[in-house]
Coordinates of C-alpha atoms in Angstrom, one line a residue:
Chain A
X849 CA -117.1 147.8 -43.2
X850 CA -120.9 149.0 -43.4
X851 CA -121.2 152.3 -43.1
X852 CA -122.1 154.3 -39.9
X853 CA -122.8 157.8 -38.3
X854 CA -120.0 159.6 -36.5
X855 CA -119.5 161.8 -33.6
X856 CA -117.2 162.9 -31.4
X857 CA -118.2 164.4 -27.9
X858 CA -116.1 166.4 -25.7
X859 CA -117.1 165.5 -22.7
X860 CA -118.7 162.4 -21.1
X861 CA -121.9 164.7 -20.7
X862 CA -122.6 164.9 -24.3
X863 CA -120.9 161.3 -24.7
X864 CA -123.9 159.8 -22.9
X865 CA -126.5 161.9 -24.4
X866 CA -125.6 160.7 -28.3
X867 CA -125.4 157.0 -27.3
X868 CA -128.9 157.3 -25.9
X869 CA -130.4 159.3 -28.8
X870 CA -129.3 156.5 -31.6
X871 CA -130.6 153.2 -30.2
X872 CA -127.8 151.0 -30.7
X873 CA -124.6 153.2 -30.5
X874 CA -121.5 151.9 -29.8
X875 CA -118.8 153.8 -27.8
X876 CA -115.0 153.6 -29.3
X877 CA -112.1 154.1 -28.3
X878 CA -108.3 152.9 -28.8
X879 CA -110.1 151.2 -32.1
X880 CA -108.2 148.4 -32.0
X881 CA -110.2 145.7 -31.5
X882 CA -113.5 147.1 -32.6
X883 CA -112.7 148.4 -36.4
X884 CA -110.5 145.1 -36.6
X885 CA -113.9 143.7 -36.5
X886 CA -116.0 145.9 -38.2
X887 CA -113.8 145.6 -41.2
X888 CA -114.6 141.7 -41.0
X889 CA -118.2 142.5 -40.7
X890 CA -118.1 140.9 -37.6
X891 CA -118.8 144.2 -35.3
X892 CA -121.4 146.2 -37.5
X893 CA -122.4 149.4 -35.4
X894 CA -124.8 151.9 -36.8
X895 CA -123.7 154.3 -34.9
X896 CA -120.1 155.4 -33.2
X897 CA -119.7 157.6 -30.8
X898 CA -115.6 158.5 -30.5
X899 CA -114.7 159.1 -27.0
X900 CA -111.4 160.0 -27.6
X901 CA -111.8 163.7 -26.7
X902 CA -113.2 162.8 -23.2
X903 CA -110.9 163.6 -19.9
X904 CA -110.3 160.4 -18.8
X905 CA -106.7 159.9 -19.3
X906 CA -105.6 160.4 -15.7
X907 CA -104.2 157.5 -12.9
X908 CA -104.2 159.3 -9.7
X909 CA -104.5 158.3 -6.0
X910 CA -107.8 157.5 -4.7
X911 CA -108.5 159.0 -0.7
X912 CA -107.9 155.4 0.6
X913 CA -104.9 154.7 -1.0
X914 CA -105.7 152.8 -4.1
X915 CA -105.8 154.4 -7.7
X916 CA -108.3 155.2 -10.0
X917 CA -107.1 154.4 -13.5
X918 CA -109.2 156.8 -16.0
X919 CA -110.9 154.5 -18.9
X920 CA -109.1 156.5 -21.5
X921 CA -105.3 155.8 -19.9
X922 CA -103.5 153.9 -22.7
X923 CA -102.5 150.4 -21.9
X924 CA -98.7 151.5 -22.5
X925 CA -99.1 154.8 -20.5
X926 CA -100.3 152.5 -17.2
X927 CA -97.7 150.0 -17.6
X928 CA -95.5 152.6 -17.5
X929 CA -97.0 154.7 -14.8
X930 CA -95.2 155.1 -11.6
X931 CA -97.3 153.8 -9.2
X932 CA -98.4 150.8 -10.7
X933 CA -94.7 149.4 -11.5
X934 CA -94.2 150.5 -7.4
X935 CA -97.5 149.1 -6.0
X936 CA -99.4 146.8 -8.5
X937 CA -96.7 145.5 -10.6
X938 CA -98.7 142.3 -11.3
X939 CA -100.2 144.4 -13.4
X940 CA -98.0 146.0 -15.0
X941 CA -96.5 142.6 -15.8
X942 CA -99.5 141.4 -17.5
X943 CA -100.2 144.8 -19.6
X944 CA -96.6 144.2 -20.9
X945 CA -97.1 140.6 -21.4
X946 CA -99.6 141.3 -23.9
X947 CA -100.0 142.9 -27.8
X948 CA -97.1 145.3 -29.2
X949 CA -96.0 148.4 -28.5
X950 CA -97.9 149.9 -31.4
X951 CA -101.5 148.4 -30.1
X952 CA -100.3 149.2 -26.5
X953 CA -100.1 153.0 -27.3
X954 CA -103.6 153.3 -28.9
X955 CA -106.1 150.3 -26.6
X956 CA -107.0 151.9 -23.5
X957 CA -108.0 150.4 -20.0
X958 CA -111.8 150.5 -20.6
X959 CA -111.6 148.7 -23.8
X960 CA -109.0 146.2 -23.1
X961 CA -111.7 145.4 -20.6
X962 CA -114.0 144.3 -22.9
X963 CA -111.9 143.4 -26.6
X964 CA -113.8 140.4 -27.9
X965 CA -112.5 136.8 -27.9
X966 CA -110.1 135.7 -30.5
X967 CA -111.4 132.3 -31.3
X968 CA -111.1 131.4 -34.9
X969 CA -114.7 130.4 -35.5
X970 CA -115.7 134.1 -34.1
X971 CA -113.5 135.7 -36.7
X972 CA -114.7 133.1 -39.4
X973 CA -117.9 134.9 -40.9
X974 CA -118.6 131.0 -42.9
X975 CA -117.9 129.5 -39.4
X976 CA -121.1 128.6 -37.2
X977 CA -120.4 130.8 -33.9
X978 CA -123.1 131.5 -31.2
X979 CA -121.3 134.4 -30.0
X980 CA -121.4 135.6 -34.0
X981 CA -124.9 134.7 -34.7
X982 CA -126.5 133.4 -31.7
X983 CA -128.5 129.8 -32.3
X984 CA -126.0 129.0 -34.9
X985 CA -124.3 126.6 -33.2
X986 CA -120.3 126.7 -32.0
X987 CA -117.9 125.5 -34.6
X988 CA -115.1 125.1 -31.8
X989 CA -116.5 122.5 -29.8
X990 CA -115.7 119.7 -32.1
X991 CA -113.1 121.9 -34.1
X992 CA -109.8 123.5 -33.7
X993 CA -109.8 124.5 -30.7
X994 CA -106.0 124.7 -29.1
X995 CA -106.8 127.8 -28.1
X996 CA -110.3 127.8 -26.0
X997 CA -110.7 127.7 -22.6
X998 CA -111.3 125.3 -20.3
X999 CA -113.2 126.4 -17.9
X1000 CA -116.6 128.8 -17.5
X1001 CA -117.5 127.1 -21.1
X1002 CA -120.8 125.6 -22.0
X1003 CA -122.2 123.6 -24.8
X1004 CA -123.1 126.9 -27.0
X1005 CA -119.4 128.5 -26.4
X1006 CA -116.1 127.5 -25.4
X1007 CA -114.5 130.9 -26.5
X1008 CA -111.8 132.1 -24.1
X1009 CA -111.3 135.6 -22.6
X1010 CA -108.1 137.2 -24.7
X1011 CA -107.1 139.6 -21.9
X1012 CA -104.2 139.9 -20.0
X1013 CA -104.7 143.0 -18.4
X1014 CA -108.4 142.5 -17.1
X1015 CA -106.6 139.0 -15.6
X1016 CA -104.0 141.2 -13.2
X1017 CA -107.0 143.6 -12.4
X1018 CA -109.2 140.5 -11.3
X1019 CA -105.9 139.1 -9.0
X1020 CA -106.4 142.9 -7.2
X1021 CA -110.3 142.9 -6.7
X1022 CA -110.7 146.3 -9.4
X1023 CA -113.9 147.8 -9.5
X1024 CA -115.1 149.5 -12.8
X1025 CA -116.9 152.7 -12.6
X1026 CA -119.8 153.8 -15.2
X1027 CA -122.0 156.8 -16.3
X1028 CA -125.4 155.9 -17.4
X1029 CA -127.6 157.7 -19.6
X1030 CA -129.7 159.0 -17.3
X1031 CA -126.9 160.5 -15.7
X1032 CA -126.4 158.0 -12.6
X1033 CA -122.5 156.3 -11.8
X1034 CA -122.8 152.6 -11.5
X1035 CA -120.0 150.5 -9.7
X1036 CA -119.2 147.0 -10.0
X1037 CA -116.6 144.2 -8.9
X1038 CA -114.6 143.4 -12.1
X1039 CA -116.0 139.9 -11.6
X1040 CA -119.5 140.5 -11.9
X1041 CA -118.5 142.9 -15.1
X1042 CA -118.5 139.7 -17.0
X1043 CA -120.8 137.0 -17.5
X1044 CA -120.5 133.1 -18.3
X1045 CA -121.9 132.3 -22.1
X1046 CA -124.5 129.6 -20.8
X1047 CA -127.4 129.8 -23.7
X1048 CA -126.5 133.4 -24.6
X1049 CA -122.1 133.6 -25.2
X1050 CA -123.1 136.4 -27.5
X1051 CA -124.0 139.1 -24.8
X1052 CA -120.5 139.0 -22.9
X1053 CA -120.7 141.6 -20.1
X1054 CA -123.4 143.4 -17.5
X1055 CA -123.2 147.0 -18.9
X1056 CA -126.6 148.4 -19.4
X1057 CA -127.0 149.8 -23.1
X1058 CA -125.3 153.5 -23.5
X1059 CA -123.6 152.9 -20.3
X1060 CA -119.8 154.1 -20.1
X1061 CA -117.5 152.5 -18.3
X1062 CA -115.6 155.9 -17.4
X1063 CA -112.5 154.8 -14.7
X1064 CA -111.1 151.6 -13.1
X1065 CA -110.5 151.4 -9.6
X1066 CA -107.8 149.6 -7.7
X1067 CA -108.4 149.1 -4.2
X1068 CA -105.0 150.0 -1.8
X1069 CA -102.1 147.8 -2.5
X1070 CA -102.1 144.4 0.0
X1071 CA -98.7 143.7 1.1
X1072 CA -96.8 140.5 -1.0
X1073 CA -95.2 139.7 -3.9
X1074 CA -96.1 140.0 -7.6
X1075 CA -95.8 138.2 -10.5
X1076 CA -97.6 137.5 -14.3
X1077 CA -96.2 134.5 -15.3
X1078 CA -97.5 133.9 -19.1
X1079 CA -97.2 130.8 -21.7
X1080 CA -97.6 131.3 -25.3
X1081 CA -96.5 130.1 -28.8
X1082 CA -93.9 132.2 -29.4
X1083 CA -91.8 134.5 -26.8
X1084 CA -93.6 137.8 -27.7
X1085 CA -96.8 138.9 -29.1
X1086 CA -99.1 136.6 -28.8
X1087 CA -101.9 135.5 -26.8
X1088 CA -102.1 133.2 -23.5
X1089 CA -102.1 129.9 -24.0
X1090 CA -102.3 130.3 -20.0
X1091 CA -101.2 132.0 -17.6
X1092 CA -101.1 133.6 -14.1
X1093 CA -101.2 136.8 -12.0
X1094 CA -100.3 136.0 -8.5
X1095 CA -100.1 138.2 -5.5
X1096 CA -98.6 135.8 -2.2
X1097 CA -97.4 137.0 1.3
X1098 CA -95.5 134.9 3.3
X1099 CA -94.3 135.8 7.0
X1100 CA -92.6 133.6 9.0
X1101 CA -92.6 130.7 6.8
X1102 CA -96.6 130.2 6.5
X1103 CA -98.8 132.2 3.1
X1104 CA -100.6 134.9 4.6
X1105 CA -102.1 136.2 1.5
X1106 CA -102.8 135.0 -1.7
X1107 CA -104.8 136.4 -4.6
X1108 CA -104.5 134.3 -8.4
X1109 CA -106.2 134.8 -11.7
X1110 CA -106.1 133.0 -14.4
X1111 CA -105.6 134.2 -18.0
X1112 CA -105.8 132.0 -21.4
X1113 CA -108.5 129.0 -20.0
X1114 CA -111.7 130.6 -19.0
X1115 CA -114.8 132.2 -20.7
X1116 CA -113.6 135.3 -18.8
X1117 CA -110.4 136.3 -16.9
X1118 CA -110.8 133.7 -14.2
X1119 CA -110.4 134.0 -10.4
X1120 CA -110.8 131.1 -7.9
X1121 CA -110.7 132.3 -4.6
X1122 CA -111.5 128.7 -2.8
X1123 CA -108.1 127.7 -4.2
X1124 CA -106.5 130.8 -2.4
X1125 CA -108.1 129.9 0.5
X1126 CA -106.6 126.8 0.6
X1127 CA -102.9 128.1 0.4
X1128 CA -103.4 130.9 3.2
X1129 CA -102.3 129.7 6.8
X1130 CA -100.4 126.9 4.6
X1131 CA -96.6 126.4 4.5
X1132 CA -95.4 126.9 1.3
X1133 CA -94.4 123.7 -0.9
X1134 CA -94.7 121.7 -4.2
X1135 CA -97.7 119.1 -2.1
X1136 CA -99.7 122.2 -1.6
X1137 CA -99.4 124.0 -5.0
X1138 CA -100.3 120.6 -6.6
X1139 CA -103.3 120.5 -4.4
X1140 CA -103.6 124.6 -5.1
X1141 CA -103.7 123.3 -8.9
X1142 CA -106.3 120.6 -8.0
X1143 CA -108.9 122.9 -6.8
X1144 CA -108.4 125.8 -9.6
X1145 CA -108.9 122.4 -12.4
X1146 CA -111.7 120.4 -10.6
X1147 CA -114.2 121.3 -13.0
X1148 CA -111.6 122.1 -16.3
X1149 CA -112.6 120.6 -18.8
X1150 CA -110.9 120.2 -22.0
X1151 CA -112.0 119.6 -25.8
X1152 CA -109.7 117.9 -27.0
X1153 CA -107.3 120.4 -29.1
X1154 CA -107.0 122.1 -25.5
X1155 CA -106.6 119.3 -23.4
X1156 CA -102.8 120.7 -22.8
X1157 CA -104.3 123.0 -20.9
X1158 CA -104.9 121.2 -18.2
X1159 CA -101.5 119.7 -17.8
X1160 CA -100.0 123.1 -18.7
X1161 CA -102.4 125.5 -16.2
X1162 CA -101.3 123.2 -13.4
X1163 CA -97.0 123.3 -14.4
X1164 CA -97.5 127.4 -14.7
X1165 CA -99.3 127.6 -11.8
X1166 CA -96.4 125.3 -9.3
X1167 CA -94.0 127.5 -11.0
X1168 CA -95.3 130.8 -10.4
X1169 CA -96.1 129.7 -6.4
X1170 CA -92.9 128.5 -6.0
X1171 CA -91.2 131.9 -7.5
X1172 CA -92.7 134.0 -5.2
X1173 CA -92.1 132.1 -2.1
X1174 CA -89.2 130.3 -2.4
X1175 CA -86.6 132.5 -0.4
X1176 CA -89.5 132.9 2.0
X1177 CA -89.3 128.9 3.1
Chain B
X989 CA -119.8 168.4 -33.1
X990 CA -123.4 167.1 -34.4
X991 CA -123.4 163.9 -35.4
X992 CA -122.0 162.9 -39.4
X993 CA -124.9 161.1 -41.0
X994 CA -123.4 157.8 -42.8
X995 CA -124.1 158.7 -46.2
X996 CA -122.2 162.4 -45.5
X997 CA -118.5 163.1 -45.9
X998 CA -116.0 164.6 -43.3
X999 CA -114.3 167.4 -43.6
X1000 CA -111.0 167.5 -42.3
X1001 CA -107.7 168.8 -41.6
X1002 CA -104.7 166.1 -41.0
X1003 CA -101.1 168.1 -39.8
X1004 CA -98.6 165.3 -41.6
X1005 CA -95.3 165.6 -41.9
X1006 CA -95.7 169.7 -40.3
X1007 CA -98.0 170.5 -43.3
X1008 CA -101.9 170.8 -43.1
X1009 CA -103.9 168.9 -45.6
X1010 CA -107.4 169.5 -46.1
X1011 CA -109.5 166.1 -47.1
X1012 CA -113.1 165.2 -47.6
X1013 CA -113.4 161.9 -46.8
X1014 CA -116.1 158.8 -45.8
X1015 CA -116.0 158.6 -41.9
X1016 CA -114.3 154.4 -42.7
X1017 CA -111.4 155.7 -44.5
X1018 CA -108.5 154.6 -42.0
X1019 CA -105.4 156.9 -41.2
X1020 CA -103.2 154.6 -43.4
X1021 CA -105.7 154.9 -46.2
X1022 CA -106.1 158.3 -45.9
X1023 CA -102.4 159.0 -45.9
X1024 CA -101.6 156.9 -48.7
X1025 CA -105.4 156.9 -51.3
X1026 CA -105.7 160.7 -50.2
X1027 CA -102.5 161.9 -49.6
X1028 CA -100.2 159.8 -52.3
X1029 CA -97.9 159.5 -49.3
X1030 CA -97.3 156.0 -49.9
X1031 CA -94.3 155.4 -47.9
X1032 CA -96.3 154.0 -45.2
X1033 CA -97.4 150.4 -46.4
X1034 CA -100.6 148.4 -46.1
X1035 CA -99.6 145.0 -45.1
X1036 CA -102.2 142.9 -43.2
X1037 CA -104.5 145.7 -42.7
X1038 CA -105.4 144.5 -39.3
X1039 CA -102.8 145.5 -36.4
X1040 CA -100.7 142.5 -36.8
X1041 CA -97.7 143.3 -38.9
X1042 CA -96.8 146.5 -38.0
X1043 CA -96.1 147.4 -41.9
X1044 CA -98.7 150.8 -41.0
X1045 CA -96.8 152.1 -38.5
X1046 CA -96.6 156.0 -37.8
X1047 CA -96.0 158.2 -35.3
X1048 CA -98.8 160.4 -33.7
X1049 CA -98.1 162.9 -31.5
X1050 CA -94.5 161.2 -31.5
X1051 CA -95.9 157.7 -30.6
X1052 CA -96.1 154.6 -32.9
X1053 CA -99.2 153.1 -33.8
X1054 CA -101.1 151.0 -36.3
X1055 CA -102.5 153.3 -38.9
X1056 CA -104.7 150.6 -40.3
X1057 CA -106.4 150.6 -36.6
X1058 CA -107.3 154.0 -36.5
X1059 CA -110.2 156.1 -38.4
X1060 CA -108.4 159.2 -39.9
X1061 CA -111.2 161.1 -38.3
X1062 CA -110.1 160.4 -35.2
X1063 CA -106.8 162.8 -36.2
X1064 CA -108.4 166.6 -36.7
X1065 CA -106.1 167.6 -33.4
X1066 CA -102.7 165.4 -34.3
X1067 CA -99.5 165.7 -35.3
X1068 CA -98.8 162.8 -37.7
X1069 CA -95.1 161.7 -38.7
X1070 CA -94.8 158.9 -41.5
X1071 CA -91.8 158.0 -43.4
X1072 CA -91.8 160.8 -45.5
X1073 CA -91.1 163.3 -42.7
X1074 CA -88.3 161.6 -41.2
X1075 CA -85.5 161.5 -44.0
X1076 CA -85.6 162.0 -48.1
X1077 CA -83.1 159.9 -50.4
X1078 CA -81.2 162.9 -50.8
X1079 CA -80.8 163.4 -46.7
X1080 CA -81.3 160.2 -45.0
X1081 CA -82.7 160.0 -41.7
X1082 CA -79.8 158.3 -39.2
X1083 CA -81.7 155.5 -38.7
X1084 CA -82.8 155.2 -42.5
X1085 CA -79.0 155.1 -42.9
X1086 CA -78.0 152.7 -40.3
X1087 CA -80.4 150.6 -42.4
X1088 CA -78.6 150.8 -45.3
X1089 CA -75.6 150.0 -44.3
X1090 CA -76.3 147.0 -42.2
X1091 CA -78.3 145.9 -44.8
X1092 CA -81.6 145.5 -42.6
X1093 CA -84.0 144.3 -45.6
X1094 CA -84.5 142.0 -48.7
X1095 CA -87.8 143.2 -50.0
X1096 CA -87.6 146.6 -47.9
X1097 CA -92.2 146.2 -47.6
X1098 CA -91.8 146.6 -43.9
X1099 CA -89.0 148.9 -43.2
X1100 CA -90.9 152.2 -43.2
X1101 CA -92.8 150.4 -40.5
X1102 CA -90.1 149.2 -38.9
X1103 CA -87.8 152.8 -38.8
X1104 CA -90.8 154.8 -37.8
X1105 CA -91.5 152.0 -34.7
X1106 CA -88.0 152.3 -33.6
X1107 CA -88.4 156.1 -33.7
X1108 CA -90.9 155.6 -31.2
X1109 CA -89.5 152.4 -29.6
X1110 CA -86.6 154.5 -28.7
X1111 CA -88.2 157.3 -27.5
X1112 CA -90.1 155.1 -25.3
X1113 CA -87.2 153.8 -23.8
X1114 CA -85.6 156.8 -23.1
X1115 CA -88.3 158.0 -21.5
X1116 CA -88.1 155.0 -19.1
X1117 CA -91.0 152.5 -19.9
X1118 CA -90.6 149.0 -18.8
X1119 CA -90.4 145.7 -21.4
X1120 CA -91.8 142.3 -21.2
X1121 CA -88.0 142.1 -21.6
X1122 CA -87.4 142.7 -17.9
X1123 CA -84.3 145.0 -17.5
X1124 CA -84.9 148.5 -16.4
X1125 CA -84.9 150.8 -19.6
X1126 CA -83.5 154.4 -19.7
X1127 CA -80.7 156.8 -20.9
X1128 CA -77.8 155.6 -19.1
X1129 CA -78.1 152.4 -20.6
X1130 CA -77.2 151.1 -24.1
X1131 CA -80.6 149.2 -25.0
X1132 CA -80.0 145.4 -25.9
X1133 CA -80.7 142.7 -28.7
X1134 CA -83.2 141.6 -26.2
X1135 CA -85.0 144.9 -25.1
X1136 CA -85.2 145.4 -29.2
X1137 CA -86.6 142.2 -29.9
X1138 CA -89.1 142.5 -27.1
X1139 CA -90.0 146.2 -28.0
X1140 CA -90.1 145.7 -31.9
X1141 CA -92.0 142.2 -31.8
X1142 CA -95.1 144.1 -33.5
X1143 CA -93.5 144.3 -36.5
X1144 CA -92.8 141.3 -38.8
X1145 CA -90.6 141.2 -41.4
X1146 CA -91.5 138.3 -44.0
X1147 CA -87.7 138.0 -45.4
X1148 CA -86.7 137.4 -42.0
X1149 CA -83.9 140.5 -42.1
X1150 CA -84.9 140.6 -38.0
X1151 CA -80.6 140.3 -37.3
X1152 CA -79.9 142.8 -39.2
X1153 CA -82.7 145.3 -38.4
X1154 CA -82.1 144.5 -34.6
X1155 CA -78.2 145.7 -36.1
X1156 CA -79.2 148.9 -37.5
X1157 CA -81.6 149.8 -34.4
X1158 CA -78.6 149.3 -32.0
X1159 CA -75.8 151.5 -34.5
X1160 CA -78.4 154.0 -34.2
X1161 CA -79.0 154.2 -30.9
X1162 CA -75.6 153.8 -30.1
X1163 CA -75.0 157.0 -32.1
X1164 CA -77.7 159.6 -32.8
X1165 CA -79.9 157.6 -30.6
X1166 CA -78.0 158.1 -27.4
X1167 CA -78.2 162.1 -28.0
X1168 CA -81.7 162.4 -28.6

């Protein structure tokens, strides 16, 4: 780990001001994923700046009915929180689906957000990786690569999004709320948080430098049933191989409502919404969630060591549709 | 606080074990290192050094973590329990006991890790929080072979003792556990 300057704020205030005054400064949290990286040499900040003393630890109710999920709440403390168990429990699913309880305690919602793929070549310093050492070339693409995604890739990066968390959050349209240094809040749709690696898979996401994401928005529950159906290696601990957070209505045997994303085979936490289209207004079946499947795969495309995926997206995906509406037909 | 310049030491104050320990250390010194390099406590062990094995484990503020994930700087305001504070060989912790007995080791290189995570693995469940494990956790029930399985899957053991540790978890909190 190269050494780096230290400090720790106490409020978001002064958070914002040292990230601005040291070009370069990177904001930490939980720790988890960033020192695992910085002791690989992998992450090699200058310059931390520990938000850990900040006030962001709170979920409460937002006016309209949703929740605002502070970025410091533990991954453990919202899968355990009241009113996410009651009224998002997708993603509660999904937060529990993921890590161990000792990582769960310590990551927190703003930096599960954005933890860093796990893709073997990334980790491998000898490894070519554009995401590493961008215009290196991507070690992946004709390597090991069981594990990448299948779909959002290009030929520079074929990394998949590790998250299971941020998958839940895209299935209920979150927002993420920032600070910026000159003192402004931003706002975005999770989706537009992330961007696809084209030529550049080494700058992963739209924040602006020094900006913080401070809170995570949920808008107000949409009637339906929940589920975070996950596929792995071994039962616990481990990360997606694929897998599913679906939200589905039904009412009087037609889907009025359906909201899926995709964890395990994208470049980021992946949402298809002309697939959902397709299944509301439908009558619920194995035909349709075939042709569901079609539309989420019509441009997968695997390489190789993944092609399982494909086969294996499609199986999770009839399963999970047919859970949550079968005593509905 | 100003900022600590990378070629300055931190002064600091770590509350382990209820006792206050004074430390000047490099602002990369983890809380495992510091506990064990700084404070000879070596009864929390450095296994893979990178949040996967769960060998680090300690409880802050009365939750588990990975110690080898966490700068010991980060700690100034927390009350840190390691092995050490939970039982001595003269006056066993319960739990360190319900190891013994059910013989929940061969080597032994993870089982600080895994006693202190099912100190805060139980606590956890008492306290009501769901498991990937999918029944409803809390103090009227007896937890299961499954919920511990589920709830202790961050820590490996390497000898494979996982029938017998799930063995002593559930004597415990069958029997001290259930009073907590």
């Amino acid at each position: 780990m190269i050494a780096f300057d230290y400090i720790r704020p106490g409020d978001a205030a002064e958070a914002l001001q040292a990230a601005a005054e040291r070009p370069g400064a990177r904001f930490i949290a939980g720790g988890t994923n960033l020192l695992d990286l910085m002791k690989l040499g992998i992450e090699r900040p200058r310059h931390l700046v520990d938000i850990g003393g900040l006030d962001l630890r709170t979920v409460s109710e937002t006016p309209d009915g949703g929740l605002r999920i502070g970025a410091l709440v533990s991954n453990a403390e919202l899968a355990a929180h009241p009113l996410v168990r009651d009224r998002y429990p997708v993603l509660s699913q999904a937060i529990l689906a993921g890590a161990s309880g000792q990582l769960r305690n310590k990551a927190t919602t703003g930096g599960n957000l954005l933890q860093r793929t796990r893709c073997y070549y990334f980790y491998d310093p000898a490894s070519p990786c554009n995401k590493r050492e961008p215009g290196s070339g991507c070690a992946a693409l004709g390597g090991f690569n069981r594990i990448m995604a299948i779909l959002g890739t290009s030929a520079h990066c074929i990394a998949s999004h590790p998250s299971d968390m941020a998958v839940a959050m895209r299935a209920l349209d979150a927002r993420v709320e920032t600070r910026l240094p000159e003192g402004t809040t931003g706002d975005r749709k999770l989706d537009t948080l992330y961007r696809l690696p084209g030529t550049t898979p080494h700058i992963e996401h739209t924040l602006a430098p020094g900006e913080l994401i401070t809170a995570v928005l949920l808008p107000p529950p949409v009637p339906g049933r929940h589920h975070y159906r996950k596929v792995r290696d071994r039962a616990s601990y481990a990360f997606a191989l694929v897998s599913v957070a679906a939200v589905v209505a039904v009412e009087d045997g037609r889907i009025t409502q359906a909201a899926l994303a995709f964890g395990g085979i994208g470049t980021m936490p992946w949402r298809d919404r002309a697939a959902e289209e397709l299944l509301v207004g439908a009558t619920p079946g194995q035909d349709l969630f075939e042709r569901c499947a079609d539309a989420v795969l019509a441009r997968a495309q695997g390489h190789g060591g993944n092609d399982f995926k494909i086969p294996l997206l499609r199986r999770t995906l009839v399963a999970c549709l047919t859970d949550l509406t079968e005593d509905a037909r | 606080m100003p900022w600590i310049e990378a070629d300055e030491s931190v002064p600091l104050t770590l509350s382990v074990n209820g006792v206050s320990h004074h430390l000047d250390v490099d602002a990369r010194v983890t809380l495992l290192d510091a506990l064990r390099e700084h404070l000879q406590l070596t009864g929390t062990k450095k296994g893979c050094d990178h949040g996967q094995c769960g060998a680090c484990t300690v409880l802050v503020n009365g939750r588990r973590i990975n110690s080898c994930l966490s700068l010991a700087v980060m700690h100034r305001a927390d009350e840190i329990t390691t092995i050490e504070g939970l039982g001595t060989p003269d006056a066993l912790h319960p739990l360190q006991a319900a190891f013994v007995e059910t013989d929940g080791f061969q080597c032994g290189y993870c089982t600080s890790g895994q006693i202190c995570s099912a100190i805060g693995m139980l606590d956890e469940w008492r306290a009501g929080w769901p498991s990937h494990a999918g029944a409803g956790a809390g103090p009227a029930r007896t937890i299961d072979a499954a919920e511990i399985r589920e709830r202790m899957s961050g820590n490996l053991c390497r000898c494979a003792a996982y029938p017998r540790i799930v063995e002593a978890i559930t004597r415990y909190a069958a029997g001290e556990g259930a009073e907590a």
